[in-house]
Structures are given as C-alpha cells and as structure tokens.
mmCIF file with all atom_site columns, N, CA and C in Angstrom:
data_model
loop_
_atom_site.group_PDB
_atom_site.id
_atom_site.type_symbol
_atom_site.label_atom_id
_atom_site.label_alt_id
_atom_site.label_comp_id
_atom_site.label_asym_id
_atom_site.label_entity_id
_atom_site.label_seq_id
_atom_site.pdbx_PDB_ins_code
_atom_site.Cartn_x
_atom_site.Cartn_y
_atom_site.Cartn_z
_atom_site.occupancy
_atom_site.B_iso_or_equiv
_atom_site.pdbx_formal_charge
_atom_site.auth_seq_id
_atom_site.auth_comp_id
_atom_site.auth_asym_id
_atom_site.auth_atom_id
_atom_site.pdbx_PDB_model_num
ATOM 1   N N  . GLY A 1 1  ? -45.619 -29.402 -11.915 1.00 74.00 ? 25 GLY A N  1
ATOM 2   C CA . GLY A 1 1  ? -45.361 -27.993 -10.604 1.00 74.00 ? 25 GLY A CA 1
ATOM 3   C C  . GLY A 1 1  ? -45.442 -26.964 -11.497 1.00 74.00 ? 25 GLY A C  1
ATOM 4   N N  . TRP A 1 2  ? -44.979 -25.920 -10.523 1.00 74.00 ? 26 TRP A N  1
ATOM 5   C CA . TRP A 1 2  ? -45.117 -24.546 -11.027 1.00 74.00 ? 26 TRP A CA 1
ATOM 6   C C  . TRP A 1 2  ? -43.825 -24.080 -11.978 1.00 74.00 ? 26 TRP A C  1
ATOM 7   N N  . ARG A 1 3  ? -43.098 -24.784 -12.351 1.00 80.00 ? 27 ARG A N  1
ATOM 8   C CA . ARG A 1 3  ? -41.902 -24.950 -13.693 1.00 80.00 ? 27 ARG A CA 1
ATOM 9   C C  . ARG A 1 3  ? -42.871 -25.101 -14.851 1.00 80.00 ? 27 ARG A C  1
ATOM 10  N N  . LEU A 1 4  ? -43.482 -25.763 -15.106 1.00 81.00 ? 28 LEU A N  1
ATOM 11  C CA . LEU A 1 4  ? -44.699 -26.121 -16.048 1.00 81.00 ? 28 LEU A CA 1
ATOM 12  C C  . LEU A 1 4  ? -45.718 -24.967 -16.088 1.00 81.00 ? 28 LEU A C  1
ATOM 13  N N  . ALA A 1 5  ? -46.074 -24.878 -15.134 1.00 79.00 ? 29 ALA A N  1
ATOM 14  C CA . ALA A 1 5  ? -47.180 -23.452 -15.084 1.00 79.00 ? 29 ALA A CA 1
ATOM 15  C C  . ALA A 1 5  ? -46.605 -22.205 -15.568 1.00 79.00 ? 29 ALA A C  1
ATOM 16  N N  . ALA A 1 6  ? -45.308 -21.789 -15.308 1.00 82.00 ? 30 ALA A N  1
ATOM 17  C CA . ALA A 1 6  ? -44.576 -20.945 -15.555 1.00 82.00 ? 30 ALA A CA 1
ATOM 18  C C  . ALA A 1 6  ? -44.384 -20.861 -16.983 1.00 82.00 ? 30 ALA A C  1
ATOM 19  N N  . ALA A 1 7  ? -44.084 -22.123 -17.595 1.00 84.00 ? 31 ALA A N  1
ATOM 20  C CA . ALA A 1 7  ? -43.727 -22.282 -19.159 1.00 84.00 ? 31 ALA A CA 1
ATOM 21  C C  . ALA A 1 7  ? -45.216 -21.952 -19.624 1.00 84.00 ? 31 ALA A C  1
ATOM 22  N N  . VAL A 1 8  ? -45.988 -22.688 -19.656 1.00 86.00 ? 32 VAL A N  1
ATOM 23  C CA . VAL A 1 8  ? -47.270 -22.401 -19.542 1.00 86.00 ? 32 VAL A CA 1
ATOM 24  C C  . VAL A 1 8  ? -47.870 -20.861 -20.160 1.00 86.00 ? 32 VAL A C  1
ATOM 25  N N  . ALA A 1 9  ? -47.886 -20.100 -18.933 1.00 84.00 ? 33 ALA A N  1
ATOM 26  C CA . ALA A 1 9  ? -47.872 -18.713 -18.641 1.00 84.00 ? 33 ALA A CA 1
ATOM 27  C C  . ALA A 1 9  ? -47.366 -18.058 -19.791 1.00 84.00 ? 33 ALA A C  1
ATOM 28  N N  . GLN A 1 10 ? -45.676 -18.025 -20.201 1.00 86.00 ? 34 GLN A N  1
ATOM 29  C CA . GLN A 1 10 ? -45.317 -17.596 -20.860 1.00 86.00 ? 34 GLN A CA 1
ATOM 30  C C  . GLN A 1 10 ? -45.338 -17.504 -22.236 1.00 86.00 ? 34 GLN A C  1
ATOM 31  N N  . TYR A 1 11 ? -45.640 -18.622 -22.352 1.00 86.00 ? 35 TYR A N  1
ATOM 32  C CA . TYR A 1 11 ? -46.469 -19.379 -23.493 1.00 86.00 ? 35 TYR A CA 1
ATOM 33  C C  . TYR A 1 11 ? -47.436 -18.455 -24.071 1.00 86.00 ? 35 TYR A C  1
ATOM 34  N N  . ALA A 1 12 ? -48.420 -18.245 -23.363 1.00 87.00 ? 36 ALA A N  1
ATOM 35  C CA . ALA A 1 12 ? -49.575 -18.002 -23.386 1.00 87.00 ? 36 ALA A CA 1
ATOM 36  C C  . ALA A 1 12 ? -49.355 -16.231 -23.583 1.00 87.00 ? 36 ALA A C  1
ATOM 37  N N  . ALA A 1 13 ? -48.932 -15.798 -22.613 1.00 87.00 ? 37 ALA A N  1
ATOM 38  C CA . ALA A 1 13 ? -48.657 -14.432 -22.555 1.00 87.00 ? 37 ALA A CA 1
ATOM 39  C C  . ALA A 1 13 ? -48.379 -13.898 -24.150 1.00 87.00 ? 37 ALA A C  1
ATOM 40  N N  . ARG A 1 14 ? -47.283 -14.505 -24.642 1.00 88.00 ? 38 ARG A N  1
ATOM 41  C CA . ARG A 1 14 ? -45.943 -14.190 -25.600 1.00 88.00 ? 38 ARG A CA 1
ATOM 42  C C  . ARG A 1 14 ? -47.443 -14.329 -27.025 1.00 88.00 ? 38 ARG A C  1
ATOM 43  N N  . ARG A 1 15 ? -48.067 -15.365 -26.607 1.00 89.00 ? 39 ARG A N  1
ATOM 44  C CA . ARG A 1 15 ? -49.033 -16.072 -28.216 1.00 89.00 ? 39 ARG A CA 1
ATOM 45  C C  . ARG A 1 15 ? -50.001 -14.869 -28.267 1.00 89.00 ? 39 ARG A C  1
ATOM 46  N N  . THR A 1 16 ? -50.542 -14.506 -27.131 1.00 91.00 ? 40 THR A N  1
ATOM 47  C CA . THR A 1 16 ? -51.667 -13.911 -27.005 1.00 91.00 ? 40 THR A CA 1
ATOM 48  C C  . THR A 1 16 ? -51.518 -12.192 -26.902 1.00 91.00 ? 40 THR A C  1
ATOM 49  N N  . GLY A 1 17 ? -50.523 -11.766 -26.531 1.00 92.00 ? 41 GLY A N  1
ATOM 50  C CA . GLY A 1 17 ? -50.250 -10.640 -26.415 1.00 92.00 ? 41 GLY A CA 1
ATOM 51  C C  . GLY A 1 17 ? -50.792 -9.863  -25.136 1.00 92.00 ? 41 GLY A C  1
ATOM 52  N N  . LYS A 1 18 ? -51.415 -10.712 -24.323 1.00 92.00 ? 42 LYS A N  1
ATOM 53  C CA . LYS A 1 18 ? -52.297 -9.921  -23.041 1.00 92.00 ? 42 LYS A CA 1
ATOM 54  C C  . LYS A 1 18 ? -51.424 -10.404 -22.299 1.00 92.00 ? 42 LYS A C  1
ATOM 55  N N  . VAL A 1 19 ? -51.996 -9.648  -21.113 1.00 93.00 ? 43 VAL A N  1
ATOM 56  C CA . VAL A 1 19 ? -51.634 -9.623  -19.713 1.00 93.00 ? 43 VAL A CA 1
ATOM 57  C C  . VAL A 1 19 ? -52.361 -10.881 -18.961 1.00 93.00 ? 43 VAL A C  1
ATOM 58  N N  . LEU A 1 20 ? -51.240 -12.085 -18.325 1.00 91.00 ? 44 LEU A N  1
ATOM 59  C CA . LEU A 1 20 ? -52.234 -13.144 -18.194 1.00 91.00 ? 44 LEU A CA 1
ATOM 60  C C  . LEU A 1 20 ? -52.030 -13.269 -16.450 1.00 91.00 ? 44 LEU A C  1
ATOM 61  N N  . ALA A 1 21 ? -53.312 -13.120 -16.047 1.00 92.00 ? 45 ALA A N  1
ATOM 62  C CA . ALA A 1 21 ? -53.274 -12.863 -14.219 1.00 92.00 ? 45 ALA A CA 1
ATOM 63  C C  . ALA A 1 21 ? -53.659 -14.480 -13.771 1.00 92.00 ? 45 ALA A C  1
ATOM 64  N N  . ILE A 1 22 ? -52.681 -14.783 -13.055 1.00 88.00 ? 46 ILE A N  1
ATOM 65  C CA . ILE A 1 22 ? -52.636 -15.886 -12.351 1.00 88.00 ? 46 ILE A CA 1
ATOM 66  C C  . ILE A 1 22 ? -53.528 -16.041 -11.001 1.00 88.00 ? 46 ILE A C  1
ATOM 67  N N  . ALA A 1 23 ? -54.324 -16.726 -10.785 1.00 87.00 ? 47 ALA A N  1
ATOM 68  C CA . ALA A 1 23 ? -55.049 -16.721 -9.646  1.00 87.00 ? 47 ALA A CA 1
ATOM 69  C C  . ALA A 1 23 ? -54.482 -16.685 -8.592  1.00 87.00 ? 47 ALA A C  1
ATOM 70  N N  . PRO A 1 24 ? -55.163 -15.672 -7.556  1.00 88.00 ? 48 PRO A N  1
ATOM 71  C CA . PRO A 1 24 ? -54.279 -16.020 -6.275  1.00 88.00 ? 48 PRO A CA 1
ATOM 72  C C  . PRO A 1 24 ? -53.787 -17.020 -5.474  1.00 88.00 ? 48 PRO A C  1
ATOM 73  N N  . ILE A 1 25 ? -52.429 -17.082 -5.189  1.00 88.00 ? 49 ILE A N  1
ATOM 74  C CA . ILE A 1 25 ? -51.316 -18.445 -4.818  1.00 88.00 ? 49 ILE A CA 1
ATOM 75  C C  . ILE A 1 25 ? -50.920 -17.838 -3.932  1.00 88.00 ? 49 ILE A C  1
ATOM 76  N N  . SER A 1 26 ? -49.842 -18.907 -2.939  1.00 90.00 ? 50 SER A N  1
ATOM 77  C CA . SER A 1 26 ? -49.206 -18.135 -2.366  1.00 90.00 ? 50 SER A CA 1
ATOM 78  C C  . SER A 1 26 ? -47.649 -17.486 -2.747  1.00 90.00 ? 50 SER A C  1
ATOM 79  N N  . ALA A 1 27 ? -47.291 -16.460 -1.626  1.00 90.00 ? 51 ALA A N  1
ATOM 80  C CA . ALA A 1 27 ? -46.436 -15.895 -1.889  1.00 90.00 ? 51 ALA A CA 1
ATOM 81  C C  . ALA A 1 27 ? -44.783 -16.927 -2.304  1.00 90.00 ? 51 ALA A C  1
ATOM 82  N N  . ARG A 1 28 ? -44.626 -17.874 -1.921  1.00 92.00 ? 52 ARG A N  1
ATOM 83  C CA . ARG A 1 28 ? -44.084 -18.685 -2.137  1.00 92.00 ? 52 ARG A CA 1
ATOM 84  C C  . ARG A 1 28 ? -43.814 -19.148 -3.667  1.00 92.00 ? 52 ARG A C  1
ATOM 85  N N  . GLU A 1 29 ? -45.296 -19.360 -3.851  1.00 90.00 ? 53 GLU A N  1
ATOM 86  C CA . GLU A 1 29 ? -45.481 -20.003 -5.335  1.00 90.00 ? 53 GLU A CA 1
ATOM 87  C C  . GLU A 1 29 ? -45.209 -19.021 -6.466  1.00 90.00 ? 53 GLU A C  1
ATOM 88  N N  . ARG A 1 30 ? -45.619 -17.253 -6.449  1.00 91.00 ? 54 ARG A N  1
ATOM 89  C CA . ARG A 1 30 ? -45.124 -16.425 -6.823  1.00 91.00 ? 54 ARG A CA 1
ATOM 90  C C  . ARG A 1 30 ? -44.313 -16.066 -7.075  1.00 91.00 ? 54 ARG A C  1
ATOM 91  N N  . ARG A 1 31 ? -42.989 -16.325 -6.017  1.00 92.00 ? 55 ARG A N  1
ATOM 92  C CA . ARG A 1 31 ? -41.710 -16.182 -6.140  1.00 92.00 ? 55 ARG A CA 1
ATOM 93  C C  . ARG A 1 31 ? -40.681 -17.156 -6.855  1.00 92.00 ? 55 ARG A C  1
ATOM 94  N N  . GLN A 1 32 ? -41.477 -18.230 -7.046  1.00 91.00 ? 56 GLN A N  1
ATOM 95  C CA . GLN A 1 32 ? -41.091 -19.062 -7.881  1.00 91.00 ? 56 GLN A CA 1
ATOM 96  C C  . GLN A 1 32 ? -41.104 -18.924 -8.893  1.00 91.00 ? 56 GLN A C  1
ATOM 97  N N  . ILE A 1 33 ? -42.294 -18.365 -9.490  1.00 90.00 ? 57 ILE A N  1
ATOM 98  C CA . ILE A 1 33 ? -42.424 -18.238 -10.719 1.00 90.00 ? 57 ILE A CA 1
ATOM 99  C C  . ILE A 1 33 ? -41.996 -17.063 -11.358 1.00 90.00 ? 57 ILE A C  1
ATOM 100 N N  . HIS A 1 34 ? -41.813 -15.959 -10.720 1.00 91.00 ? 58 HIS A N  1
ATOM 101 C CA . HIS A 1 34 ? -41.181 -14.659 -10.528 1.00 91.00 ? 58 HIS A CA 1
ATOM 102 C C  . HIS A 1 34 ? -39.404 -15.377 -10.851 1.00 91.00 ? 58 HIS A C  1
ATOM 103 N N  . LEU A 1 35 ? -39.454 -16.284 -10.056 1.00 91.00 ? 59 LEU A N  1
ATOM 104 C CA . LEU A 1 35 ? -37.808 -16.592 -10.705 1.00 91.00 ? 59 LEU A CA 1
ATOM 105 C C  . LEU A 1 35 ? -37.737 -17.366 -11.930 1.00 91.00 ? 59 LEU A C  1
ATOM 106 N N  . ALA A 1 36 ? -38.399 -18.202 -12.126 1.00 88.00 ? 60 ALA A N  1
ATOM 107 C CA . ALA A 1 36 ? -38.345 -19.090 -13.015 1.00 88.00 ? 60 ALA A CA 1
ATOM 108 C C  . ALA A 1 36 ? -38.486 -17.935 -14.352 1.00 88.00 ? 60 ALA A C  1
ATOM 109 N N  . LEU A 1 37 ? -39.172 -16.919 -14.517 1.00 89.00 ? 61 LEU A N  1
ATOM 110 C CA . LEU A 1 37 ? -38.792 -16.366 -15.600 1.00 89.00 ? 61 LEU A CA 1
ATOM 111 C C  . LEU A 1 37 ? -38.718 -14.913 -15.752 1.00 89.00 ? 61 LEU A C  1
ATOM 112 N N  . VAL A 1 38 ? -37.525 -14.776 -14.802 1.00 88.00 ? 62 VAL A N  1
ATOM 113 C CA . VAL A 1 38 ? -36.700 -13.649 -14.388 1.00 88.00 ? 62 VAL A CA 1
ATOM 114 C C  . VAL A 1 38 ? -36.334 -13.305 -15.924 1.00 88.00 ? 62 VAL A C  1
ATOM 115 N N  . GLU A 1 39 ? -35.471 -14.509 -16.906 1.00 85.00 ? 63 GLU A N  1
ATOM 116 C CA . GLU A 1 39 ? -34.675 -14.188 -17.673 1.00 85.00 ? 63 GLU A CA 1
ATOM 117 C C  . GLU A 1 39 ? -35.353 -14.920 -18.901 1.00 85.00 ? 63 GLU A C  1
ATOM 118 N N  . ALA A 1 40 ? -36.892 -14.891 -18.812 1.00 86.00 ? 64 ALA A N  1
ATOM 119 C CA . ALA A 1 40 ? -37.623 -15.160 -19.850 1.00 86.00 ? 64 ALA A CA 1
ATOM 120 C C  . ALA A 1 40 ? -37.512 -14.622 -21.023 1.00 86.00 ? 64 ALA A C  1
ATOM 121 N N  . GLU A 1 41 ? -37.628 -14.637 -21.994 1.00 88.00 ? 65 GLU A N  1
ATOM 122 C CA . GLU A 1 41 ? -37.850 -13.645 -23.276 1.00 88.00 ? 65 GLU A CA 1
ATOM 123 C C  . GLU A 1 41 ? -39.027 -13.429 -23.671 1.00 88.00 ? 65 GLU A C  1
ATOM 124 N N  . GLY A 1 42 ? -39.433 -12.258 -23.779 1.00 89.00 ? 66 GLY A N  1
ATOM 125 C CA . GLY A 1 42 ? -40.808 -11.583 -24.126 1.00 89.00 ? 66 GLY A CA 1
ATOM 126 C C  . GLY A 1 42 ? -41.483 -11.250 -23.043 1.00 89.00 ? 66 GLY A C  1
ATOM 127 N N  . VAL A 1 43 ? -41.606 -11.606 -21.672 1.00 92.00 ? 67 VAL A N  1
ATOM 128 C CA . VAL A 1 43 ? -42.522 -11.607 -20.622 1.00 92.00 ? 67 VAL A CA 1
ATOM 129 C C  . VAL A 1 43 ? -41.964 -10.813 -19.558 1.00 92.00 ? 67 VAL A C  1
ATOM 130 N N  . SER A 1 44 ? -42.125 -10.291 -18.245 1.00 92.00 ? 68 SER A N  1
ATOM 131 C CA . SER A 1 44 ? -41.781 -10.262 -17.691 1.00 92.00 ? 68 SER A CA 1
ATOM 132 C C  . SER A 1 44 ? -43.142 -10.223 -16.381 1.00 92.00 ? 68 SER A C  1
ATOM 133 N N  . THR A 1 45 ? -42.513 -10.383 -14.936 1.00 93.00 ? 69 THR A N  1
ATOM 134 C CA . THR A 1 45 ? -44.131 -10.496 -14.217 1.00 93.00 ? 69 THR A CA 1
ATOM 135 C C  . THR A 1 45 ? -43.826 -9.803  -13.120 1.00 93.00 ? 69 THR A C  1
ATOM 136 N N  . ARG A 1 46 ? -44.996 -9.487  -12.378 1.00 94.00 ? 70 ARG A N  1
ATOM 137 C CA . ARG A 1 46 ? -45.411 -8.249  -11.356 1.00 94.00 ? 70 ARG A CA 1
ATOM 138 C C  . ARG A 1 46 ? -46.296 -9.155  -10.431 1.00 94.00 ? 70 ARG A C  1
ATOM 139 N N  . SER A 1 47 ? -46.365 -8.651  -9.623  1.00 94.00 ? 71 SER A N  1
ATOM 140 C CA . SER A 1 47 ? -47.618 -8.715  -8.268  1.00 94.00 ? 71 SER A CA 1
ATOM 141 C C  . SER A 1 47 ? -48.224 -7.581  -7.834  1.00 94.00 ? 71 SER A C  1
ATOM 142 N N  . GLU A 1 48 ? -49.574 -7.706  -8.315  1.00 94.00 ? 72 GLU A N  1
ATOM 143 C CA . GLU A 1 48 ? -50.605 -6.702  -7.980  1.00 94.00 ? 72 GLU A CA 1
ATOM 144 C C  . GLU A 1 48 ? -51.737 -7.352  -6.727  1.00 94.00 ? 72 GLU A C  1
ATOM 145 N N  . GLY A 1 49 ? -51.990 -6.031  -5.973  1.00 94.00 ? 73 GLY A N  1
ATOM 146 C CA . GLY A 1 49 ? -53.340 -6.431  -4.876  1.00 94.00 ? 73 GLY A CA 1
ATOM 147 C C  . GLY A 1 49 ? -52.839 -6.657  -3.274  1.00 94.00 ? 73 GLY A C  1
ATOM 148 N N  . GLU A 1 50 ? -53.810 -6.903  -3.051  1.00 93.00 ? 74 GLU A N  1
ATOM 149 C CA . GLU A 1 50 ? -53.224 -6.844  -1.416  1.00 93.00 ? 74 GLU A CA 1
ATOM 150 C C  . GLU A 1 50 ? -53.574 -8.219  -1.054  1.00 93.00 ? 74 GLU A C  1
ATOM 151 N N  . GLY A 1 51 ? -53.096 -8.900  0.298   1.00 90.00 ? 75 GLY A N  1
ATOM 152 C CA . GLY A 1 51 ? -53.067 -10.017 1.322   1.00 90.00 ? 75 GLY A CA 1
ATOM 153 C C  . GLY A 1 51 ? -53.492 -11.026 0.448   1.00 90.00 ? 75 GLY A C  1
ATOM 154 N N  . ILE A 1 52 ? -54.399 -11.700 0.696   1.00 89.00 ? 76 ILE A N  1
ATOM 155 C CA . ILE A 1 52 ? -55.171 -12.997 -0.167  1.00 89.00 ? 76 ILE A CA 1
ATOM 156 C C  . ILE A 1 52 ? -55.606 -13.293 -1.326  1.00 89.00 ? 76 ILE A C  1
ATOM 157 N N  . PHE A 1 53 ? -55.603 -11.565 -1.817  1.00 91.00 ? 77 PHE A N  1
ATOM 158 C CA . PHE A 1 53 ? -55.975 -11.522 -3.119  1.00 91.00 ? 77 PHE A CA 1
ATOM 159 C C  . PHE A 1 53 ? -54.953 -10.719 -3.999  1.00 91.00 ? 77 PHE A C  1
ATOM 160 N N  . ARG A 1 54 ? -53.626 -11.070 -4.179  1.00 93.00 ? 78 ARG A N  1
ATOM 161 C CA . ARG A 1 54 ? -52.589 -10.897 -4.131  1.00 93.00 ? 78 ARG A CA 1
ATOM 162 C C  . ARG A 1 54 ? -52.420 -11.743 -5.780  1.00 93.00 ? 78 ARG A C  1
ATOM 163 N N  . GLN A 1 55 ? -52.242 -10.811 -6.714  1.00 93.00 ? 79 GLN A N  1
ATOM 164 C CA . GLN A 1 55 ? -51.919 -12.093 -7.778  1.00 93.00 ? 79 GLN A CA 1
ATOM 165 C C  . GLN A 1 55 ? -50.902 -11.868 -8.597  1.00 93.00 ? 79 GLN A C  1
ATOM 166 N N  . LEU A 1 56 ? -50.379 -12.792 -9.231  1.00 93.00 ? 80 LEU A N  1
ATOM 167 C CA . LEU A 1 56 ? -49.052 -12.591 -10.308 1.00 93.00 ? 80 LEU A CA 1
ATOM 168 C C  . LEU A 1 56 ? -49.751 -12.468 -11.815 1.00 93.00 ? 80 LEU A C  1
ATOM 169 N N  . LEU A 1 57 ? -48.925 -11.077 -12.375 1.00 94.00 ? 81 LEU A N  1
ATOM 170 C CA . LEU A 1 57 ? -49.214 -10.718 -13.880 1.00 94.00 ? 81 LEU A CA 1
ATOM 171 C C  . LEU A 1 57 ? -47.958 -11.516 -14.606 1.00 94.00 ? 81 LEU A C  1
ATOM 172 N N  . ILE A 1 58 ? -48.286 -11.681 -15.884 1.00 93.00 ? 82 ILE A N  1
ATOM 173 C CA . ILE A 1 58 ? -47.314 -12.251 -16.674 1.00 93.00 ? 82 ILE A CA 1
ATOM 174 C C  . ILE A 1 58 ? -47.545 -11.280 -17.765 1.00 93.00 ? 82 ILE A C  1
ATOM 175 N N  . VAL A 1 59 ? -46.504 -10.429 -18.038 1.00 93.00 ? 83 VAL A N  1
ATOM 176 C CA . VAL A 1 59 ? -46.982 -9.420  -18.907 1.00 93.00 ? 83 VAL A CA 1
ATOM 177 C C  . VAL A 1 59 ? -45.950 -9.575  -20.397 1.00 93.00 ? 83 VAL A C  1
ATOM 178 N N  . PRO A 1 60 ? -46.777 -9.919  -21.469 1.00 92.00 ? 84 PRO A N  1
ATOM 179 C CA . PRO A 1 60 ? -46.102 -9.765  -22.641 1.00 92.00 ? 84 PRO A CA 1
ATOM 180 C C  . PRO A 1 60 ? -45.243 -8.401  -23.068 1.00 92.00 ? 84 PRO A C  1
ATOM 181 N N  . GLU A 1 61 ? -44.229 -8.785  -22.836 1.00 88.00 ? 85 GLU A N  1
ATOM 182 C CA . GLU A 1 61 ? -43.038 -7.028  -23.511 1.00 88.00 ? 85 GLU A CA 1
ATOM 183 C C  . GLU A 1 61 ? -43.286 -6.874  -25.310 1.00 88.00 ? 85 GLU A C  1
ATOM 184 N N  . LYS A 1 62 ? -43.289 -5.468  -25.116 1.00 79.00 ? 86 LYS A N  1
ATOM 185 C CA . LYS A 1 62 ? -43.473 -4.995  -26.894 1.00 79.00 ? 86 LYS A CA 1
ATOM 186 C C  . LYS A 1 62 ? -42.227 -5.418  -27.764 1.00 79.00 ? 86 LYS A C  1
ATOM 187 N N  . GLY A 1 63 ? -42.395 -5.424  -28.503 1.00 58.00 ? 87 GLY A N  1
ATOM 188 C CA . GLY A 1 63 ? -40.942 -5.620  -29.950 1.00 58.00 ? 87 GLY A CA 1
ATOM 189 C C  . GLY A 1 63 ? -40.865 -6.995  -30.580 1.00 58.00 ? 87 GLY A C  1
ATOM 190 N N  . PRO A 1 64 ? -40.199 -7.272  -30.885 1.00 51.00 ? 88 PRO A N  1
ATOM 191 C CA . PRO A 1 64 ? -39.937 -8.647  -31.971 1.00 51.00 ? 88 PRO A CA 1
ATOM 192 C C  . PRO A 1 64 ? -40.004 -9.664  -31.356 1.00 51.00 ? 88 PRO A C  1
ATOM 193 N N  . GLY A 1 65 ? -41.347 -10.361 -31.073 1.00 49.00 ? 89 GLY A N  1
ATOM 194 C CA . GLY A 1 65 ? -41.185 -11.889 -30.627 1.00 49.00 ? 89 GLY A CA 1
ATOM 195 C C  . GLY A 1 65 ? -41.795 -11.347 -29.392 1.00 49.00 ? 89 GLY A C  1
ATOM 196 N N  . GLY A 1 66 ? -42.179 -9.993  -28.715 1.00 44.00 ? 90 GLY A N  1
ATOM 197 C CA . GLY A 1 66 ? -42.711 -9.886  -27.245 1.00 44.00 ? 90 GLY A CA 1
ATOM 198 C C  . GLY A 1 66 ? -44.306 -10.159 -27.453 1.00 44.00 ? 90 GLY A C  1
ATOM 199 N N  . GLY A 1 67 ? -44.814 -9.807  -28.538 1.00 45.00 ? 91 GLY A N  1
ATOM 200 C CA . GLY A 1 67 ? -46.373 -9.778  -28.420 1.00 45.00 ? 91 GLY A CA 1
ATOM 201 C C  . GLY A 1 67 ? -46.892 -8.951  -28.349 1.00 45.00 ? 91 GLY A C  1
ATOM 202 N N  . GLY A 1 68 ? -46.325 -7.519  -27.363 1.00 45.00 ? 92 GLY A N  1
ATOM 203 C CA . GLY A 1 68 ? -47.127 -6.273  -27.300 1.00 45.00 ? 92 GLY A CA 1
ATOM 204 C C  . GLY A 1 68 ? -48.219 -6.180  -26.947 1.00 45.00 ? 92 GLY A C  1
ATOM 205 N N  . GLY A 1 69 ? -49.219 -5.232  -26.774 1.00 45.00 ? 93 GLY A N  1
ATOM 206 C CA . GLY A 1 69 ? -50.794 -5.452  -26.771 1.00 45.00 ? 93 GLY A CA 1
ATOM 207 C C  . GLY A 1 69 ? -50.877 -5.503  -24.980 1.00 45.00 ? 93 GLY A C  1
ATOM 208 N N  . ALA A 1 70 ? -49.957 -5.012  -24.062 1.00 42.00 ? 94 ALA A N  1
ATOM 209 C CA . ALA A 1 70 ? -49.834 -5.296  -22.954 1.00 42.00 ? 94 ALA A CA 1
ATOM 210 C C  . ALA A 1 70 ? -50.656 -4.105  -22.249 1.00 42.00 ? 94 ALA A C  1
ATOM 211 N N  . GLY A 1 71 ? -51.630 -4.707  -21.787 1.00 45.00 ? 95 GLY A N  1
ATOM 212 C CA . GLY A 1 71 ? -52.629 -3.558  -21.161 1.00 45.00 ? 95 GLY A CA 1
ATOM 213 C C  . GLY A 1 71 ? -52.267 -3.444  -19.375 1.00 45.00 ? 95 GLY A C  1
ATOM 214 N N  . GLY A 1 72 ? -52.716 -2.717  -19.038 1.00 44.00 ? 96 GLY A N  1
ATOM 215 C CA . GLY A 1 72 ? -52.592 -2.696  -17.020 1.00 44.00 ? 96 GLY A CA 1
ATOM 216 C C  . GLY A 1 72 ? -52.155 -1.329  -17.039 1.00 44.00 ? 96 GLY A C  1
ATOM 217 N N  . SER A 1 73 ? -51.896 -1.050  -15.958 1.00 42.00 ? 97 SER A N  1
ATOM 218 C CA . SER A 1 73 ? -51.225 0.473   -15.496 1.00 42.00 ? 97 SER A CA 1
ATOM 219 C C  . SER A 1 73 ? -50.329 0.529   -14.827 1.00 42.00 ? 97 SER A C  1
#
C-alpha cells in the first residue's frame, strides 16, 4: 500500500539526490504519504499543481545523508 510506496520513494529520493514526483493521486493518498514521511530523515514532501494535476514531490534534503541536489522552485 501507500506505506511501502512512501518508503520506496524516500529511499529513491535519498539515493539519487533528485526530487521524486509521484503521479497525480487522490488528496487522501497524498496526505497519507506526507504523514508517513513527516519525520523521515533526509527527505521532505510538498504538493504542487492544481486540481487533478496536483502531484506529490519528495525532496531530498541537503546535508549528511540527505543526498542534496534538490532541484525545484
């Protein structure tokens, strides 16, 4: 489910050092992933876009173990 997706996304963002964009999902699913990763080390999350095009971004944080290299606005 979404917990596994959150864990995989966290790992991928930290490993690659790149922002990971999750395809548009429901507001409920976005919230669940935000909450699952709120205390995750090395990444932060945010949503961008409008309406059905809103997507979740998992952003690696700069610093030790954070991967760095976060592009975005």
